[in-house]
Amino acid sequence: MTQVRWDHDRESRTGVPEVVYGPGKKPAHLRQIFENTNELRMASRLSEEQMEVLRDLATIYPEARMAVRNPRAKRNMPVVPVVTAGTADIPVALEAVTTLDAMGIPTSTHFDVGVAGIHRLQSILPELATARVCIVVAGMDGALPAVIAGLLRAPVIGVPTSVGTGVAQGGMVALNTMLASCSPGVAVVNIDNGFGAACLALKIIGSDAPD
């Protein structure tokens, strides 16, 4: 079997540890990465079969399609809010939440507060206002990150999702809307990239060096 070459120094270089991208990974390679280690291990975009392969080695998060072994202890710091426009955006949001939680970053979740019912934002604005960075996940027209960025001092990370039919073009409309935001302070990651949003948030708030 091919020996996996794990990048042990990535976190010291970049602030983010190596994370396994599931598609194309053989079960034997996944197990090799997760077995016999005291280091943090994460895998994303796992199939049902891959999650089953790792079930005895890691905590499985089915909706986020992730596996985590040896998560970090929670840091004493303000939470990172993760907000979705609709319930269909939740799996992408949970990819971000699971990644941050594994790194010891406290999070809070606020789901289904999109622009079609904009009054729903009012109740969560006090919590969002204390954040150092906010992740906002939206499909369809992708307008929510710009709205929230217009109300907060903190930077907003927009995550377009592939939710939507027809002219939504698999998330391209949401992506372009976020990129064209008239609210300053919005950074945008790729479509459905909750993991990338979590990594950007981690770099914004700063990552403690591993022990």
CSV table of N, CA and C in Angstrom, one decimal, residues 14-96:
chain,number,residue,atom,x,y,z
A,14,THR,N,1.1,27.8,8.1
A,14,THR,CA,-0.1,28.5,7.6
A,14,THR,C,-1.1,28.8,8.6
A,15,GLY,N,-1.1,28.2,9.8
A,15,GLY,CA,-2.1,28.4,10.8
A,15,GLY,C,-3.3,27.4,10.6
A,16,VAL,N,-3.3,26.6,9.6
A,16,VAL,CA,-4.3,25.6,9.3
A,16,VAL,C,-3.7,24.3,9.1
A,17,PRO,N,-4.1,23.2,9.9
A,17,PRO,CA,-3.5,21.9,9.7
A,17,PRO,C,-4.0,21.3,8.3
A,18,GLU,N,-3.3,20.2,7.9
A,18,GLU,CA,-3.8,19.5,6.8
A,18,GLU,C,-5.1,18.8,7.1
A,19,VAL,N,-6.0,18.9,6.1
A,19,VAL,CA,-7.3,18.3,6.2
A,19,VAL,C,-7.5,17.4,5.0
A,20,VAL,N,-8.0,16.2,5.2
A,20,VAL,CA,-8.2,15.2,4.1
A,20,VAL,C,-9.4,15.6,3.3
A,21,TYR,N,-9.3,15.7,2.0
A,21,TYR,CA,-10.4,15.9,1.0
A,21,TYR,C,-10.8,14.5,0.6
A,22,GLY,N,-12.0,14.1,1.0
A,22,GLY,CA,-12.5,12.7,0.8
A,22,GLY,C,-12.6,12.1,-0.6
A,23,PRO,N,-13.1,12.8,-1.5
A,23,PRO,CA,-13.3,12.2,-2.9
A,23,PRO,C,-12.1,11.7,-3.4
A,24,GLY,N,-12.1,10.4,-3.9
A,24,GLY,CA,-11.0,9.7,-4.5
A,24,GLY,C,-10.1,9.0,-3.5
A,25,LYS,N,-10.3,9.2,-2.2
A,25,LYS,CA,-9.5,8.6,-1.2
A,25,LYS,C,-9.9,7.1,-1.0
A,26,LYS,N,-8.9,6.2,-1.0
A,26,LYS,CA,-9.2,4.8,-0.7
A,26,LYS,C,-9.4,4.6,0.8
A,27,PRO,N,-10.3,3.6,1.1
A,27,PRO,CA,-10.6,3.4,2.6
A,27,PRO,C,-9.3,3.1,3.3
A,28,ALA,N,-8.4,2.3,2.7
A,28,ALA,CA,-7.1,2.0,3.4
A,28,ALA,C,-6.3,3.3,3.7
A,29,HIS,N,-6.3,4.2,2.8
A,29,HIS,CA,-5.5,5.4,3.0
A,29,HIS,C,-6.2,6.3,4.1
A,30,LEU,N,-7.5,6.3,4.1
A,30,LEU,CA,-8.2,7.1,5.2
A,30,LEU,C,-7.9,6.5,6.5
A,31,ARG,N,-7.9,5.2,6.7
A,31,ARG,CA,-7.7,4.6,7.9
A,31,ARG,C,-6.2,4.8,8.3
A,32,GLN,N,-5.3,4.8,7.4
A,32,GLN,CA,-3.9,5.0,7.7
A,32,GLN,C,-3.7,6.4,8.3
A,33,ILE,N,-4.4,7.4,7.8
A,33,ILE,CA,-4.3,8.7,8.3
A,33,ILE,C,-4.8,8.9,9.7
A,34,PHE,N,-5.9,8.2,10.0
A,34,PHE,CA,-6.6,8.4,11.2
A,34,PHE,C,-6.2,7.4,12.3
A,35,GLU,N,-5.5,6.4,12.0
A,35,GLU,CA,-5.1,5.4,13.0
A,35,GLU,C,-3.8,5.9,13.8
A,36,ASN,N,-3.8,5.5,15.1
A,36,ASN,CA,-2.6,5.6,15.9
A,36,ASN,C,-2.0,7.0,15.9
A,37,THR,N,-2.8,8.0,16.2
A,37,THR,CA,-2.3,9.3,16.3
A,37,THR,C,-2.9,10.1,17.4
A,38,ASN,N,-2.2,11.0,18.0
A,38,ASN,CA,-2.7,11.9,19.0
A,38,ASN,C,-2.9,13.3,18.4
A,39,GLU,N,-2.6,13.5,17.2
A,39,GLU,CA,-2.8,14.8,16.5
A,39,GLU,C,-4.2,14.9,16.0
A,40,LEU,N,-4.6,16.2,15.8
A,40,LEU,CA,-5.9,16.5,15.2
A,40,LEU,C,-6.0,15.9,13.8
A,41,ARG,N,-7.1,15.2,13.5
A,41,ARG,CA,-7.3,14.7,12.1
A,41,ARG,C,-8.7,15.1,11.7
A,42,MET,N,-8.8,15.7,10.5
A,42,MET,CA,-10.1,16.0,9.9
A,42,MET,C,-10.2,15.5,8.5
A,43,ALA,N,-11.4,15.1,8.1
A,43,ALA,CA,-11.6,14.7,6.7
A,43,ALA,C,-12.9,15.3,6.3
A,44,SER,N,-13.0,15.8,5.0
A,44,SER,CA,-14.2,16.5,4.5
A,44,SER,C,-14.7,15.8,3.3
A,45,ARG,N,-16.0,16.2,2.9
A,45,ARG,CA,-16.6,15.7,1.7
A,45,ARG,C,-16.6,14.2,1.6
A,46,LEU,N,-16.9,13.5,2.7
A,46,LEU,CA,-16.8,12.1,2.8
A,46,LEU,C,-18.1,11.5,2.2
A,47,SER,N,-18.0,10.3,1.6
A,47,SER,CA,-19.2,9.6,1.1
A,47,SER,C,-19.7,8.8,2.3
A,48,GLU,N,-20.9,8.2,2.2
A,48,GLU,CA,-21.4,7.3,3.2
A,48,GLU,C,-20.5,6.2,3.5
A,49,GLU,N,-19.9,5.6,2.5
A,49,GLU,CA,-19.0,4.5,2.7
A,49,GLU,C,-17.7,4.9,3.4
A,50,GLN,N,-17.2,6.1,3.1
A,50,GLN,CA,-16.0,6.6,3.8
A,50,GLN,C,-16.3,6.9,5.2
A,51,MET,N,-17.5,7.5,5.5
A,51,MET,CA,-17.8,7.7,6.9
A,51,MET,C,-17.9,6.5,7.7
A,52,GLU,N,-18.4,5.4,7.1
A,52,GLU,CA,-18.5,4.1,7.8
A,52,GLU,C,-17.1,3.5,8.1
A,53,VAL,N,-16.2,3.7,7.1
A,53,VAL,CA,-14.9,3.2,7.3
A,53,VAL,C,-14.2,3.8,8.5
A,54,LEU,N,-14.5,5.1,8.8
A,54,LEU,CA,-13.8,5.9,9.8
A,54,LEU,C,-14.6,5.9,11.1
A,55,ARG,N,-15.7,5.2,11.2
A,55,ARG,CA,-16.6,5.3,12.3
A,55,ARG,C,-16.0,4.9,13.7
A,56,ASP,N,-15.1,3.9,13.6
A,56,ASP,CA,-14.5,3.4,14.8
A,56,ASP,C,-13.2,4.2,15.2
A,57,LEU,N,-12.8,5.2,14.4
A,57,LEU,CA,-11.6,5.9,14.6
A,57,LEU,C,-11.8,7.4,14.9
A,58,ALA,N,-13.0,7.9,14.6
A,58,ALA,CA,-13.3,9.3,14.6
A,58,ALA,C,-14.7,9.6,14.9
A,59,THR,N,-15.0,10.8,15.3
A,59,THR,CA,-16.4,11.3,15.4
A,59,THR,C,-16.9,11.7,14.0
A,60,ILE,N,-18.1,11.1,13.7
A,60,ILE,CA,-18.6,11.4,12.3
A,60,ILE,C,-19.7,12.4,12.4
A,61,TYR,N,-19.7,13.4,11.5
A,61,TYR,CA,-20.7,14.4,11.4
A,61,TYR,C,-21.4,14.2,10.0
A,62,PRO,N,-22.5,13.4,10.0
A,62,PRO,CA,-23.0,13.0,8.7
A,62,PRO,C,-23.5,14.2,7.8
A,63,GLU,N,-24.2,15.2,8.4
A,63,GLU,CA,-24.8,16.3,7.6
A,63,GLU,C,-23.7,17.1,7.1
A,64,ALA,N,-22.6,17.3,7.8
A,64,ALA,CA,-21.4,18.1,7.3
A,64,ALA,C,-20.5,17.2,6.4
A,65,ARG,N,-20.7,15.9,6.5
A,65,ARG,CA,-19.9,14.9,5.7
A,65,ARG,C,-18.4,15.0,6.1
A,66,MET,N,-18.2,15.1,7.4
A,66,MET,CA,-16.9,15.2,8.0
A,66,MET,C,-16.6,14.2,9.1
A,67,ALA,N,-15.3,13.9,9.3
A,67,ALA,CA,-14.9,13.1,10.4
A,67,ALA,C,-13.8,13.8,11.1
A,68,VAL,N,-13.8,13.8,12.5
A,68,VAL,CA,-12.8,14.5,13.3
A,68,VAL,C,-12.3,13.5,14.4
A,69,ARG,N,-11.0,13.5,14.5
A,69,ARG,CA,-10.3,12.8,15.6
A,69,ARG,C,-9.4,13.8,16.4
A,70,ASN,N,-9.4,13.7,17.7
A,70,ASN,CA,-8.6,14.5,18.6
A,70,ASN,C,-8.9,16.0,18.4
A,71,PRO,N,-10.1,16.5,18.5
A,71,PRO,CA,-10.4,17.9,18.4
A,71,PRO,C,-9.7,18.7,19.5
A,72,ARG,N,-9.4,19.9,19.2
A,72,ARG,CA,-8.8,20.8,20.1
A,72,ARG,C,-9.7,21.3,21.2
A,73,ALA,N,-9.2,21.6,22.4
A,73,ALA,CA,-10.0,22.2,23.5
A,73,ALA,C,-10.5,23.6,23.0
A,74,LYS,N,-11.7,23.9,23.5
A,74,LYS,CA,-12.2,25.2,23.2
A,74,LYS,C,-11.4,26.3,23.7
A,75,ARG,N,-11.2,27.3,22.8
A,75,ARG,CA,-10.5,28.5,23.2
A,75,ARG,C,-11.4,29.6,23.9
A,76,ASN,N,-10.9,30.4,24.8
A,76,ASN,CA,-11.7,31.4,25.4
A,76,ASN,C,-11.7,32.7,24.6
A,77,MET,N,-12.7,32.8,23.7
A,77,MET,CA,-12.7,33.9,22.8
A,77,MET,C,-14.1,34.1,22.3
A,78,PRO,N,-14.4,35.2,21.7
A,78,PRO,CA,-15.8,35.4,21.1
A,78,PRO,C,-16.1,34.4,20.1
A,79,VAL,N,-17.4,34.0,20.1
A,79,VAL,CA,-17.8,33.0,19.1
A,79,VAL,C,-17.8,33.5,17.7
A,80,VAL,N,-17.7,32.6,16.7
A,80,VAL,CA,-17.8,32.9,15.3
A,80,VAL,C,-19.2,32.6,14.9
A,81,PRO,N,-20.1,33.5,14.6
A,81,PRO,CA,-21.5,33.2,14.2
A,81,PRO,C,-21.4,32.6,12.8
A,82,VAL,N,-22.2,31.6,12.5
A,82,VAL,CA,-22.4,31.0,11.2
A,82,VAL,C,-23.9,31.1,10.9
A,83,VAL,N,-24.2,31.9,9.9
A,83,VAL,CA,-25.6,32.2,9.6
A,83,VAL,C,-26.0,31.6,8.2
A,84,THR,N,-27.2,31.1,8.1
A,84,THR,CA,-27.7,30.7,6.8
A,84,THR,C,-28.9,31.4,6.4
A,85,ALA,N,-29.1,31.6,5.0
A,85,ALA,CA,-30.3,32.2,4.5
A,85,ALA,C,-31.5,31.3,4.7
A,86,GLY,N,-31.2,30.0,4.3
A,86,GLY,CA,-32.3,29.0,4.4
A,86,GLY,C,-31.9,27.7,5.0
A,87,THR,N,-32.8,26.8,5.2
A,87,THR,CA,-32.4,25.5,5.8
A,87,THR,C,-31.7,24.6,4.8
A,88,ALA,N,-31.9,24.8,3.5
A,88,ALA,CA,-31.1,24.0,2.5
A,88,ALA,C,-29.7,24.4,2.5
A,89,ASP,N,-29.3,25.5,3.1
A,89,ASP,CA,-27.9,25.9,3.2
A,89,ASP,C,-27.1,25.3,4.4
A,90,ILE,N,-27.9,24.6,5.2
A,90,ILE,CA,-27.3,24.1,6.5
A,90,ILE,C,-26.1,23.2,6.3
A,91,PRO,N,-26.2,22.2,5.4
A,91,PRO,CA,-25.0,21.3,5.3
A,91,PRO,C,-23.7,22.0,5.0
A,92,VAL,N,-23.7,23.1,4.2
A,92,VAL,CA,-22.5,23.8,3.9
A,92,VAL,C,-22.1,24.6,5.1
A,93,ALA,N,-23.1,25.2,5.9
A,93,ALA,CA,-22.7,25.9,7.1
A,93,ALA,C,-22.1,24.9,8.1
A,94,LEU,N,-22.6,23.7,8.2
A,94,LEU,CA,-22.1,22.8,9.2
A,94,LEU,C,-20.7,22.3,8.9
A,95,GLU,N,-20.3,22.3,7.6
A,95,GLU,CA,-18.9,22.1,7.2
A,95,GLU,C,-18.0,23.1,7.9
A,96,ALA,N,-18.5,24.4,7.8
A,96,ALA,CA,-17.7,25.4,8.5
A,96,ALA,C,-17.7,25.3,10.0
